[in-house]
Every structure is written in C-alpha cells, then in structure tokens.
Amino acid sequence: MVYRHVIDSTVHVFDDLRDLLAKATPPRSGDQLAGIAAESAEQMIAARMALADLPLVQFLQEQVIPYEDDEVTRLIVDTHDAAAFSPVASLTVGGFRDFLLSDAATPDALARLSSGIAPEMAAAVSKLMRNQDLILAAKKCQVRTAFRDTIGLPGRMSVRLQPNHPFDDAKGITASILDGLLLGSGDACIGINPASDDPAVIGGLLRLLDEIIARGAIPTQACVLTHVTTTLQLIGQGYPVDLVFQSIAGTEAANKSFGINLGILREALDAGRALKRGSVGDNLMYFETGQGSALSAGAHHGVDQQTCEARAYAVARAFQPLLVNSVVGFIGPEYLYDGKQIIRAGLEDHFCGKLLGLPLGVDICYTNHAEADQDDMDVLLTLLATAGVAFIMGVPGADDVMLNYQSTSFHDALYVRDLLGLRRAPEFEDWLARTGLVDAAHRLAAGPGALPDFAAGLIA
C-alpha cells in the first residue's frame, strides 16, 4: 500500500509500510548507510504525520517482511493475541501514543495489553514520541521475571556483574566477581563473555561460577555468554547451566547469520528448564539484541534498524526470558553515530521492549571510535533508571578489557541507586544484609569490617 502526506503543496509519497516506518525514524547513521533514511527533515515529518493517522490494525494486514519469507514474521502473526489487542484496536498510531501517555495506561492495563501489541506497532508509536514520552510510558510498564531472585519489581534495578577477562583467567575473573559483589552488584546475574569458544573452557567457567555462587549461597544466577548450541552440548555433558544465552535479531536471515532459528531456541529452553536449577522461578533465557545487527548481516530486508530491533523483542517474548539486554552502542558508529543517537536508541529499545512485555535491560555503552563519551552514558543511565530499566551492566571501571568497549561500572550503579532510591532484587538484598555488606538502609556498610566468609575463601 502506498502512503501520502502533503506539506505546503508538496506531496510526499511512501511506497509501503516499510518505507513509511523508515522515513519516520529519527536520524541515525545505520539507516543512512542502508539508504532508507528520510532525505530531509520535511520528509521525516511528513512520514510521521502519515504514520500518526495510520490505524493500528494496518500492522496486522501489511507485513514489513512477507509472511512466507520469514519465520519471525510468522511468529509475530501466528501468536498475536487478538483479545489482548481489542482495547486499542480502534486506535491510530497517534491515538495509541495519546493512550500510552494518559492516566488510562496503568501498569495493569499495559500488562494485559502487551501480548496484543505487534513489534511494528511498538516501533511505530515510538517514532512519534519525544524522549520524555518514551521515559514516561516505559515507567508504567512493569515486567517481573524470576530464577533465583526476582527481577523487575517497582522501585528496584538489578545489575549484571560482568567479570570478563581477555584470557578467561580464573583468578582474574574471580577478582572481578569479588569486586562487584562487595560493591553490591550481581543480582541480575554473574555473566561472563568468554574470550574462547572452546567448550572445555566454557565448561570450566560454568563450574567456576557455580562454585562461587554455591560457596556464598548467593541468590543469583550464572551465565557464560556462549553460543546456544555450545550450551546445549554442555547441558548434555552435565555441566551446571543456569541461564541459556543467545544473541538474537529481528529477521530469520539475521538469526541464521547467528547460527540459530526458533527451533534451536525452543530446544534450549526445554533443556534448561529440565535442569530445574531455579528456586523462585523458571525464566532462564538471556537474550542480547542491538540496533544494526540485521543491517550488519545484510539481512534487514530494507527495514529500518529500530523496527528490526523491535521485531527481535517478539522473538525474545516467545521464550519467557529472565533477561533481555539491548547492547545499544556496542555495534559501532556505523549504526549509531554519536551520543545523541545512542541515547535516543537506548530509550526507544527500553520502551519497546517493556511495552511488549519483556524484562528489558540496557548495556549503556559505546565503542571507542564513536562520537560519544562517558558523559553521554551518564545521561542515558540517569534517564533509563528514571524510566524503570530492569538492569544495567556492572563492569570493573566501566572499561571492558576483553570486549574493548566502554560500559557502566559498579560505582555507576551506586550513583543511580543513591540518586533515585532504587533497591536491588529482594532476595539478593536480603543476602547482602545477612553478610553484612549493606546496612539497614540498604546502603553499602561503612568501614572495612571483616570480609564475609565466602569472600575470604575466594581470596585464599
């Protein structure tokens, strides 16, 4: 279907829904690289005005990637919850924005609505929203998940403790874990990006994490972020696997470039649940996404990178994950050029993910060749924490020495907790209190004190 909008007698024509969404997107380098971005500010505004008048039901009738060509499209269409969608079925995209910002959009109402929202609807409405709109609407979306502790409760923010090491050295990793735990981080998970893809190395890291968690009786979950097929192999060999990780994207072709499909993810979910290692829940999948992944694989089908990202959330939603993490600035300036684009994309990803019912966290990050710095990350961290982000990264010194990018530190988490009064996952918070690491007000206990027994054991 062709879409048109007139501004000052100039008729702006958009070839189809895919083109309309792309032209309505705020400027970003990835869409410009793909040759699908708006050619002028006027064209972008015309696209947004046409999009605002588009009925939401159009997204159920017109697909940005054909049904017969893409299993992600088939997943979106076949699992759409018409009953959940019915309260907003009569709205346009602009009307949907008005609803999301109204008092009628309560946390309970948005939770009931989430399974009825197609990812392209979420992407579309986000393109009409200012940053403050994205923050306010996301704040209302509350998504709870659980494994050994509970993620996403109101007034709480978790941290993934990321103890990466360039040589997968056990002592170096253990030192980083101890650093993070003593600074109150690790309730989202303790998650290692391994430098090696050798299953023997991965298995050793799994045993290391399992031993640390067991020794300290820490109510958190471990994850080694290796390919899902490697994790399946190690589950079959009896290794202690808590969370099953995989990078995902919003098109079948992009997922194929990652070496996965929906069937493999279903097999991994079933294998992980069969281990029954959770204590307060069975959400055990951990997915990472990022704007530009489909384009970088040549698998975007002409769809703008933010809409592709929202489609990745539909993939994640099908597997009831514990954690979903947008690594928003990690892919590089070819896709998000500077701090302004990274900040905008981070707020979009967080809003769209939570609207679709996901426990969305953000790796607030940038690569060293992007036009961004840590001040930009401070801004995004503060905005996302205000918007109710489920979790962030905790990297020693904010500088990942294995992946060579800049993220957020354990101290950044302390800053935003202090600023906004955000608490940790309740089970993890109770553990910190029992070990004497926090005081009655849930702040880090003052003074050196005595190291907890588990920490002294790790040092030894």
Short mmCIF file of C-alpha atoms in Angstrom, two decimals:
data_model
loop_
_atom_site.label_atom_id
_atom_site.label_comp_id
_atom_site.label_asym_id
_atom_site.label_seq_id
_atom_site.Cartn_x
_atom_site.Cartn_y
_atom_site.Cartn_z
CA MET A 1 0.00 0.00 0.00
CA VAL A 2 1.26 3.48 -0.90
CA TYR A 3 1.08 6.25 1.72
CA ARG A 4 0.99 10.00 1.08
CA HIS A 5 1.10 13.21 3.06
CA VAL A 6 1.04 16.80 1.79
CA ILE A 7 3.07 19.65 3.32
CA ASP A 8 2.81 23.10 1.70
CA SER A 9 1.56 21.61 -1.59
CA THR A 10 4.45 19.10 -1.70
CA VAL A 11 3.15 15.54 -1.89
CA HIS A 12 5.38 13.11 -0.03
CA VAL A 13 4.90 9.54 -1.20
CA PHE A 14 5.97 6.42 0.72
CA ASP A 15 6.00 3.18 -1.24
CA ASP A 16 4.79 0.88 1.52
CA LEU A 17 4.63 0.44 5.29
CA ARG A 18 8.30 -0.48 5.43
CA ASP A 19 9.26 2.76 3.66
CA LEU A 20 6.92 4.83 5.83
CA LEU A 21 8.45 3.47 9.04
CA ALA A 22 11.98 4.05 7.79
CA LYS A 23 11.33 7.64 6.74
CA ALA A 24 9.62 8.44 10.07
CA THR A 25 12.64 7.32 12.10
CA PRO A 26 14.79 9.93 13.90
CA PRO A 27 18.15 10.33 12.12
CA ARG A 28 20.70 7.57 12.63
CA SER A 29 23.74 6.50 10.72
CA GLY A 30 22.65 2.91 10.14
CA ASP A 31 19.54 3.85 8.19
CA GLN A 32 21.57 6.38 6.23
CA LEU A 33 24.12 3.67 5.45
CA ALA A 34 21.29 1.43 4.24
CA GLY A 35 19.93 4.19 2.01
CA ILE A 36 16.46 4.11 3.58
CA ALA A 37 16.53 7.19 5.85
CA ALA A 38 14.50 10.32 5.22
CA GLU A 39 16.22 12.64 2.76
CA SER A 40 15.14 15.79 4.60
CA ALA A 41 13.57 16.92 7.85
CA GLU A 42 10.40 17.78 5.93
CA GLN A 43 10.14 14.26 4.54
CA MET A 44 10.66 12.82 8.02
CA ILE A 45 7.87 14.98 9.46
CA ALA A 46 5.57 14.09 6.57
CA ALA A 47 6.17 10.42 7.26
CA ARG A 48 5.42 10.89 10.95
CA MET A 49 2.20 12.72 10.19
CA ALA A 50 1.10 9.96 7.82
CA LEU A 51 2.10 7.37 10.41
CA ALA A 52 0.13 9.14 13.14
CA ASP A 53 -3.07 8.75 11.09
CA LEU A 54 -2.45 5.06 10.33
CA PRO A 55 -4.84 2.61 12.07
CA LEU A 56 -3.06 0.08 14.27
CA VAL A 57 -4.93 -2.72 12.52
CA GLN A 58 -2.94 -1.96 9.37
CA PHE A 59 0.04 -3.64 11.02
CA LEU A 60 -1.96 -6.87 11.13
CA GLN A 61 -2.78 -6.62 7.43
CA GLU A 62 0.54 -5.46 5.96
CA GLN A 63 3.86 -7.03 6.93
CA VAL A 64 7.23 -5.31 6.54
CA ILE A 65 8.75 -8.71 5.63
CA PRO A 66 6.43 -11.17 3.84
CA TYR A 67 4.89 -13.96 5.92
CA GLU A 68 6.05 -16.68 3.56
CA ASP A 69 9.66 -15.43 3.56
CA ASP A 70 10.43 -15.04 7.25
CA GLU A 71 9.81 -17.18 10.34
CA VAL A 72 9.94 -14.13 12.62
CA THR A 73 7.03 -12.61 10.68
CA ARG A 74 5.17 -15.90 11.00
CA LEU A 75 5.82 -15.92 14.75
CA ILE A 76 4.51 -12.36 15.07
CA VAL A 77 1.35 -13.06 13.07
CA ASP A 78 0.58 -16.52 14.43
CA THR A 79 1.00 -15.60 18.11
CA HIS A 80 -0.82 -12.27 18.02
CA ASP A 81 -3.34 -12.07 20.87
CA ALA A 82 -6.45 -10.50 19.37
CA ALA A 83 -8.29 -10.38 22.70
CA ALA A 84 -5.43 -8.50 24.38
CA PHE A 85 -5.29 -6.11 21.41
CA SER A 86 -9.02 -5.34 21.41
CA PRO A 87 -8.94 -2.35 23.85
CA VAL A 88 -6.75 -0.38 21.40
CA ALA A 89 -7.89 -1.97 18.12
CA SER A 90 -9.82 1.13 17.05
CA LEU A 91 -6.89 3.50 17.57
CA THR A 92 -4.49 5.07 15.11
CA VAL A 93 -0.78 5.15 15.89
CA GLY A 94 -1.19 8.74 17.07
CA GLY A 95 -4.16 7.77 19.20
CA PHE A 96 -2.13 4.93 20.67
CA ARG A 97 0.55 7.42 21.69
CA ASP A 98 -2.10 9.55 23.40
CA PHE A 99 -3.39 6.49 25.24
CA LEU A 100 0.06 5.44 26.43
CA LEU A 101 0.65 8.88 27.93
CA SER A 102 -2.79 9.06 29.54
CA ASP A 103 -3.87 8.04 33.04
CA ALA A 104 -5.79 5.14 31.49
CA ALA A 105 -2.49 3.42 30.65
CA THR A 106 -1.91 1.96 34.11
CA PRO A 107 0.68 -0.76 34.78
CA ASP A 108 -2.08 -3.38 34.96
CA ALA A 109 -3.68 -2.17 31.70
CA LEU A 110 -0.33 -2.24 29.89
CA ALA A 111 0.48 -5.71 31.22
CA ARG A 112 -2.83 -7.02 29.83
CA LEU A 113 -2.16 -5.28 26.52
CA SER A 114 1.42 -6.47 25.95
CA SER A 115 0.70 -9.75 24.14
CA GLY A 116 -1.62 -7.91 21.74
CA ILE A 117 0.98 -5.42 20.58
CA ALA A 118 2.89 -6.38 17.44
CA PRO A 119 6.51 -5.18 17.43
CA GLU A 120 5.95 -2.95 14.40
CA MET A 121 3.19 -1.17 16.36
CA ALA A 122 5.61 -0.51 19.20
CA ALA A 123 8.26 0.73 16.79
CA ALA A 124 5.75 2.95 15.01
CA VAL A 125 4.44 4.68 18.11
CA SER A 126 7.96 5.22 19.43
CA LYS A 127 8.78 7.19 16.26
CA LEU A 128 6.10 9.73 17.25
CA MET A 129 7.39 10.13 20.81
CA ARG A 130 9.82 12.58 22.33
CA ASN A 131 12.42 11.24 24.75
CA GLN A 132 10.28 12.26 27.72
CA ASP A 133 7.33 10.32 26.26
CA LEU A 134 9.47 7.20 25.95
CA ILE A 135 10.56 7.57 29.58
CA LEU A 136 7.08 8.15 30.97
CA ALA A 137 5.41 5.34 29.04
CA ALA A 138 8.19 2.85 29.82
CA LYS A 139 7.98 3.70 33.52
CA LYS A 140 4.38 2.48 33.54
CA CYS A 141 5.33 -0.92 32.07
CA GLN A 142 6.24 -3.34 34.87
CA VAL A 143 7.62 -6.75 33.95
CA ARG A 144 8.54 -9.31 36.61
CA THR A 145 10.73 -12.38 35.98
CA ALA A 146 12.48 -14.77 38.34
CA PHE A 147 15.04 -17.58 38.60
CA ARG A 148 16.96 -17.47 41.91
CA ASP A 149 15.91 -13.90 42.58
CA THR A 150 13.22 -11.61 41.24
CA ILE A 151 13.92 -9.06 38.52
CA GLY A 152 11.83 -6.03 37.57
CA LEU A 153 9.86 -5.19 40.69
CA PRO A 154 8.85 -1.50 41.04
CA GLY A 155 11.47 0.70 42.65
CA ARG A 156 14.26 -1.81 42.02
CA MET A 157 17.06 -2.07 39.49
CA SER A 158 19.42 -5.01 39.06
CA VAL A 159 22.99 -5.24 37.78
CA ARG A 160 24.65 -7.89 35.67
CA LEU A 161 28.12 -8.39 37.11
CA GLN A 162 30.34 -8.68 34.01
CA PRO A 163 33.78 -10.03 35.03
CA ASN A 164 35.27 -10.53 31.57
CA HIS A 165 38.95 -11.37 31.15
CA PRO A 166 41.00 -11.35 27.91
CA PHE A 167 42.43 -14.82 28.67
CA ASP A 168 39.49 -16.29 30.61
CA ASP A 169 41.82 -16.43 33.61
CA ALA A 170 40.02 -17.87 36.65
CA LYS A 171 41.88 -15.69 39.16
CA GLY A 172 41.23 -12.50 37.20
CA ILE A 173 37.55 -13.36 36.76
CA THR A 174 37.21 -14.23 40.45
CA ALA A 175 38.80 -10.93 41.47
CA SER A 176 36.30 -9.01 39.34
CA ILE A 177 33.40 -11.01 40.76
CA LEU A 178 34.53 -10.29 44.30
CA ASP A 179 34.91 -6.60 43.46
CA GLY A 180 31.36 -6.48 42.12
CA LEU A 181 29.78 -8.41 44.99
CA LEU A 182 31.48 -6.24 47.61
CA LEU A 183 30.04 -3.20 45.81
CA GLY A 184 26.54 -4.70 45.82
CA SER A 185 26.30 -5.78 42.17
CA GLY A 186 25.32 -9.11 40.65
CA ASP A 187 21.60 -9.58 41.25
CA ALA A 188 20.67 -9.75 37.55
CA CYS A 189 23.33 -12.40 37.01
CA ILE A 190 27.05 -13.00 37.03
CA GLY A 191 27.66 -13.21 33.30
CA ILE A 192 30.96 -13.82 31.53
CA ASN A 193 31.61 -13.07 27.86
CA PRO A 194 34.28 -15.73 27.22
CA ALA A 195 37.30 -14.95 25.09
CA SER A 196 37.36 -18.56 23.89
CA ASP A 197 34.69 -20.64 22.20
CA ASP A 198 36.34 -23.91 23.30
CA PRO A 199 33.63 -25.98 25.09
CA ALA A 200 36.22 -27.16 27.63
CA VAL A 201 37.00 -23.54 28.58
CA ILE A 202 33.30 -22.68 28.70
CA GLY A 203 32.66 -25.69 30.92
CA GLY A 204 35.42 -24.63 33.29
CA LEU A 205 33.90 -21.16 33.59
CA LEU A 206 30.49 -22.64 34.31
CA ARG A 207 31.96 -24.71 37.14
CA LEU A 208 33.81 -21.67 38.50
CA LEU A 209 30.64 -19.58 38.64
CA ASP A 210 28.66 -22.44 40.14
CA GLU A 211 31.26 -22.91 42.88
CA ILE A 212 31.31 -19.19 43.76
CA ILE A 213 27.52 -18.97 43.92
CA ALA A 214 27.25 -22.16 45.97
CA ARG A 215 30.05 -21.21 48.36
CA GLY A 216 28.45 -17.88 49.12
CA ALA A 217 24.85 -19.17 48.93
CA ILE A 218 24.28 -16.17 46.67
CA PRO A 219 20.72 -15.82 45.34
CA THR A 220 21.70 -15.04 41.79
CA GLN A 221 22.25 -16.90 38.52
CA ALA A 222 25.30 -17.61 36.41
CA CYS A 223 25.70 -17.29 32.67
CA VAL A 224 28.54 -17.84 30.24
CA LEU A 225 27.56 -16.00 27.08
CA THR A 226 28.50 -18.61 24.52
CA HIS A 227 26.56 -19.83 21.50
CA VAL A 228 23.35 -21.64 22.37
CA THR A 229 24.48 -24.84 20.64
CA THR A 230 27.58 -24.94 22.85
CA THR A 231 25.39 -24.51 25.91
CA LEU A 232 23.16 -27.37 24.73
CA GLN A 233 26.22 -29.56 24.31
CA LEU A 234 27.43 -28.73 27.82
CA ILE A 235 24.00 -29.37 29.34
CA GLY A 236 24.14 -32.81 27.76
CA GLN A 237 27.52 -33.36 29.41
CA GLY A 238 26.19 -32.50 32.86
CA TYR A 239 27.67 -29.02 33.35
CA PRO A 240 25.87 -26.66 35.77
CA VAL A 241 23.95 -24.28 33.48
CA ASP A 242 21.66 -21.65 34.99
CA LEU A 243 20.86 -19.22 32.17
CA VAL A 244 20.91 -20.07 28.47
CA PHE A 245 22.26 -17.18 26.40
CA GLN A 246 21.93 -16.22 22.76
CA SER A 247 22.21 -13.10 20.63
CA ILE A 248 19.06 -12.70 18.53
CA ALA A 249 17.79 -10.41 15.79
CA GLY A 250 14.51 -9.44 14.18
CA THR A 251 14.67 -11.36 10.90
CA GLU A 252 15.07 -15.02 10.04
CA ALA A 253 18.07 -14.25 7.84
CA ALA A 254 19.84 -12.30 10.60
CA ASN A 255 19.23 -15.10 13.08
CA LYS A 256 20.56 -17.55 10.52
CA SER A 257 23.75 -15.48 10.41
CA PHE A 258 23.97 -16.07 14.18
CA GLY A 259 23.62 -19.81 13.56
CA ILE A 260 20.17 -20.11 15.13
CA ASN A 261 16.48 -20.43 14.41
CA LEU A 262 13.35 -20.57 16.53
CA GLY A 263 13.53 -24.34 16.79
CA ILE A 264 17.00 -24.27 18.33
CA LEU A 265 15.88 -21.67 20.86
CA ARG A 266 12.91 -23.83 21.83
CA GLU A 267 15.19 -26.83 22.29
CA ALA A 268 17.48 -24.76 24.50
CA LEU A 269 14.60 -23.51 26.64
CA ASP A 270 13.34 -27.04 27.20
CA ALA A 271 16.83 -28.33 28.04
CA GLY A 272 17.45 -25.53 30.53
CA ARG A 273 14.12 -26.00 32.26
CA ALA A 274 14.71 -29.73 32.54
CA LEU A 275 17.65 -28.99 34.88
CA LYS A 276 15.27 -27.33 37.41
CA ARG A 277 18.01 -25.10 38.85
CA GLY A 278 15.79 -22.10 39.62
CA SER A 279 14.50 -21.58 43.15
CA VAL A 280 11.89 -18.79 42.81
CA GLY A 281 11.05 -19.06 39.10
CA ASP A 282 11.89 -20.75 35.80
CA ASN A 283 12.66 -17.80 33.50
CA LEU A 284 16.12 -18.82 32.26
CA MET A 285 16.75 -17.47 28.78
CA TYR A 286 19.08 -14.47 28.41
CA PHE A 287 18.94 -12.65 25.08
CA GLU A 288 21.05 -9.80 23.75
CA THR A 289 20.00 -7.57 20.88
CA GLY A 290 21.14 -4.34 19.29
CA GLN A 291 20.07 -1.87 16.64
CA GLY A 292 22.02 -2.52 13.47
CA SER A 293 22.57 -6.26 13.86
CA ALA A 294 20.32 -7.19 10.94
CA LEU A 295 21.84 -4.49 8.72
CA SER A 296 25.39 -5.57 9.60
CA ALA A 297 24.46 -9.09 8.47
CA GLY A 298 22.91 -7.83 5.22
CA ALA A 299 19.62 -9.27 6.47
CA HIS A 300 17.40 -6.25 7.14
CA HIS A 301 15.17 -6.54 4.03
CA GLY A 302 15.07 -2.74 3.73
CA VAL A 303 13.50 -2.40 7.20
CA ASP A 304 14.86 0.36 9.43
CA GLN A 305 17.11 -0.79 12.24
CA GLN A 306 14.82 0.27 15.07
CA THR A 307 11.86 -1.68 13.65
CA CYS A 308 14.16 -4.69 13.19
CA GLU A 309 15.16 -4.32 16.83
CA ALA A 310 11.52 -4.32 17.96
CA ARG A 311 10.96 -7.50 15.94
CA ALA A 312 13.82 -9.10 17.88
CA TYR A 313 11.77 -8.49 21.02
CA ALA A 314 8.98 -10.57 19.53
CA VAL A 315 11.47 -13.42 19.23
CA ALA A 316 12.54 -12.96 22.85
CA ARG A 317 8.95 -12.74 24.09
CA ALA A 318 8.18 -16.22 22.79
CA PHE A 319 10.68 -17.79 25.22
CA GLN A 320 9.77 -16.12 28.55
CA PRO A 321 13.31 -14.83 29.24
CA LEU A 322 14.72 -13.77 32.59
CA LEU A 323 16.77 -11.01 30.95
CA VAL A 324 16.78 -9.19 27.61
CA ASN A 325 19.60 -6.76 27.04
CA SER A 326 19.97 -4.14 24.32
CA VAL A 327 23.69 -3.53 23.81
CA VAL A 328 22.73 -0.18 22.44
CA GLY A 329 26.04 1.41 21.44
CA PHE A 330 28.14 -1.71 21.03
CA ILE A 331 27.88 -2.34 17.29
CA GLY A 332 29.53 0.98 16.47
CA PRO A 333 29.12 4.42 14.90
CA GLU A 334 28.21 2.93 11.53
CA TYR A 335 24.79 2.26 13.09
CA LEU A 336 24.55 4.81 15.94
CA TYR A 337 26.97 7.59 15.19
CA ASP A 338 27.17 9.67 18.35
CA GLY A 339 25.96 10.13 21.90
CA LYS A 340 22.68 11.73 20.79
CA GLN A 341 21.79 8.76 18.59
CA ILE A 342 22.84 6.24 21.27
CA ILE A 343 20.72 7.97 23.91
CA ARG A 344 17.68 8.07 21.66
CA ALA A 345 18.10 4.43 20.63
CA GLY A 346 18.50 3.29 24.22
CA LEU A 347 15.25 4.96 25.23
CA GLU A 348 13.46 3.52 22.18
CA ASP A 349 14.70 0.00 22.87
CA HIS A 350 13.76 0.16 26.53
CA PHE A 351 10.26 1.45 25.80
CA CYS A 352 9.53 -1.01 23.00
CA GLY A 353 10.82 -3.99 24.95
CA LYS A 354 8.83 -3.22 28.07
CA LEU A 355 5.68 -2.42 26.08
CA LEU A 356 5.96 -5.88 24.52
CA GLY A 357 6.22 -7.44 27.99
CA LEU A 358 9.96 -8.02 28.30
CA PRO A 359 12.35 -7.50 31.24
CA LEU A 360 14.43 -5.00 29.29
CA GLY A 361 17.90 -4.07 30.46
CA VAL A 362 20.39 -1.91 28.60
CA ASP A 363 24.14 -2.14 28.25
CA ILE A 364 24.70 1.62 28.34
CA CYS A 365 27.80 1.63 26.20
CA TYR A 366 29.82 2.93 23.30
CA THR A 367 32.82 1.88 21.27
CA ASN A 368 35.99 3.93 21.35
CA HIS A 369 35.60 5.13 17.75
CA ALA A 370 32.08 6.51 18.29
CA GLU A 371 31.43 10.23 18.79
CA ALA A 372 30.41 9.64 22.39
CA ASP A 373 31.91 9.72 25.86
CA GLN A 374 31.13 8.77 29.44
CA ASP A 375 29.11 11.95 29.99
CA ASP A 376 26.68 10.69 27.33
CA MET A 377 26.47 7.39 29.21
CA ASP A 378 25.76 9.24 32.47
CA VAL A 379 22.82 10.94 30.76
CA LEU A 380 21.44 7.69 29.34
CA LEU A 381 21.96 5.85 32.63
CA THR A 382 20.03 8.50 34.54
CA LEU A 383 17.20 8.60 32.01
CA LEU A 384 16.85 4.81 31.87
CA ALA A 385 16.93 4.45 35.63
CA THR A 386 14.16 7.06 35.81
CA ALA A 387 12.24 5.06 33.20
CA GLY A 388 12.45 1.86 35.26
CA VAL A 389 15.12 -0.13 33.45
CA ALA A 390 15.23 -3.73 34.70
CA PHE A 391 19.01 -3.99 34.84
CA ILE A 392 22.29 -2.46 33.67
CA MET A 393 25.86 -3.70 33.35
CA GLY A 394 28.46 -3.65 36.10
CA VAL A 395 31.95 -3.68 34.57
CA PRO A 396 35.09 -3.02 36.64
CA GLY A 397 35.97 0.61 35.98
CA ALA A 398 33.34 0.70 33.19
CA ASP A 399 36.09 -0.44 30.78
CA ASP A 400 35.67 -3.97 29.46
CA VAL A 401 39.22 -5.25 28.95
CA MET A 402 38.11 -8.23 26.86
CA LEU A 403 35.47 -6.70 24.56
CA ASN A 404 37.28 -3.34 24.37
CA TYR A 405 34.32 -1.04 24.82
CA GLN A 406 33.03 1.36 27.48
CA SER A 407 30.05 0.49 29.64
CA THR A 408 28.85 1.24 33.19
CA SER A 409 30.62 0.38 36.43
CA PHE A 410 29.67 -0.91 39.87
CA HIS A 411 30.03 2.67 41.09
CA ASP A 412 27.67 3.95 38.40
CA ALA A 413 25.04 1.62 39.82
CA LEU A 414 25.68 3.01 43.30
CA TYR A 415 25.26 6.53 41.94
CA VAL A 416 21.88 5.90 40.42
CA ARG A 417 20.65 3.92 43.45
CA ASP A 418 21.62 6.84 45.67
CA LEU A 419 20.03 9.36 43.31
CA LEU A 420 16.68 7.62 42.83
CA GLY A 421 16.44 5.32 45.84
CA LEU A 422 16.50 2.19 43.68
CA ARG A 423 16.90 -1.08 45.53
CA ARG A 424 18.23 -4.46 44.43
CA ALA A 425 16.32 -7.68 43.83
CA PRO A 426 14.75 -8.56 47.20
CA GLU A 427 16.42 -11.96 47.62
CA PHE A 428 19.83 -10.51 46.77
CA GLU A 429 19.24 -7.52 49.01
CA ASP A 430 18.45 -9.84 51.93
CA TRP A 431 21.65 -11.78 51.25
CA LEU A 432 23.72 -8.60 51.29
CA ALA A 433 22.19 -7.72 54.65
CA ARG A 434 22.90 -11.17 56.09
CA THR A 435 26.53 -10.99 55.02
CA GLY A 436 26.91 -7.51 56.50
CA LEU A 437 27.68 -5.86 53.16
CA VAL A 438 24.80 -3.39 53.47
CA ASP A 439 23.25 -1.61 56.41
CA ALA A 440 19.61 -1.36 57.47
CA ALA A 441 19.05 1.35 54.87
CA HIS A 442 20.37 -1.00 52.11
CA ARG A 443 23.47 1.14 51.59
CA LEU A 444 26.96 -0.33 51.49
CA ALA A 445 28.15 -0.77 55.05
CA ALA A 446 30.72 1.87 56.08
CA GLY A 447 34.25 0.92 57.05
CA PRO A 448 36.40 -2.03 56.01
CA GLY A 449 34.91 -4.51 58.50
CA ALA A 450 35.51 -8.22 58.23
CA LEU A 451 35.20 -9.89 54.88
CA PRO A 452 32.33 -12.37 54.64
CA ASP A 453 33.46 -15.97 54.89
CA PHE A 454 32.81 -16.69 51.22
CA ALA A 455 34.88 -13.64 50.18
CA ALA A 456 37.78 -14.57 52.41
CA GLY A 457 37.67 -18.05 50.89
CA LEU A 458 37.82 -16.66 47.36
CA ILE A 459 40.83 -14.52 48.21
CA ALA A 460 42.59 -17.53 49.71
#
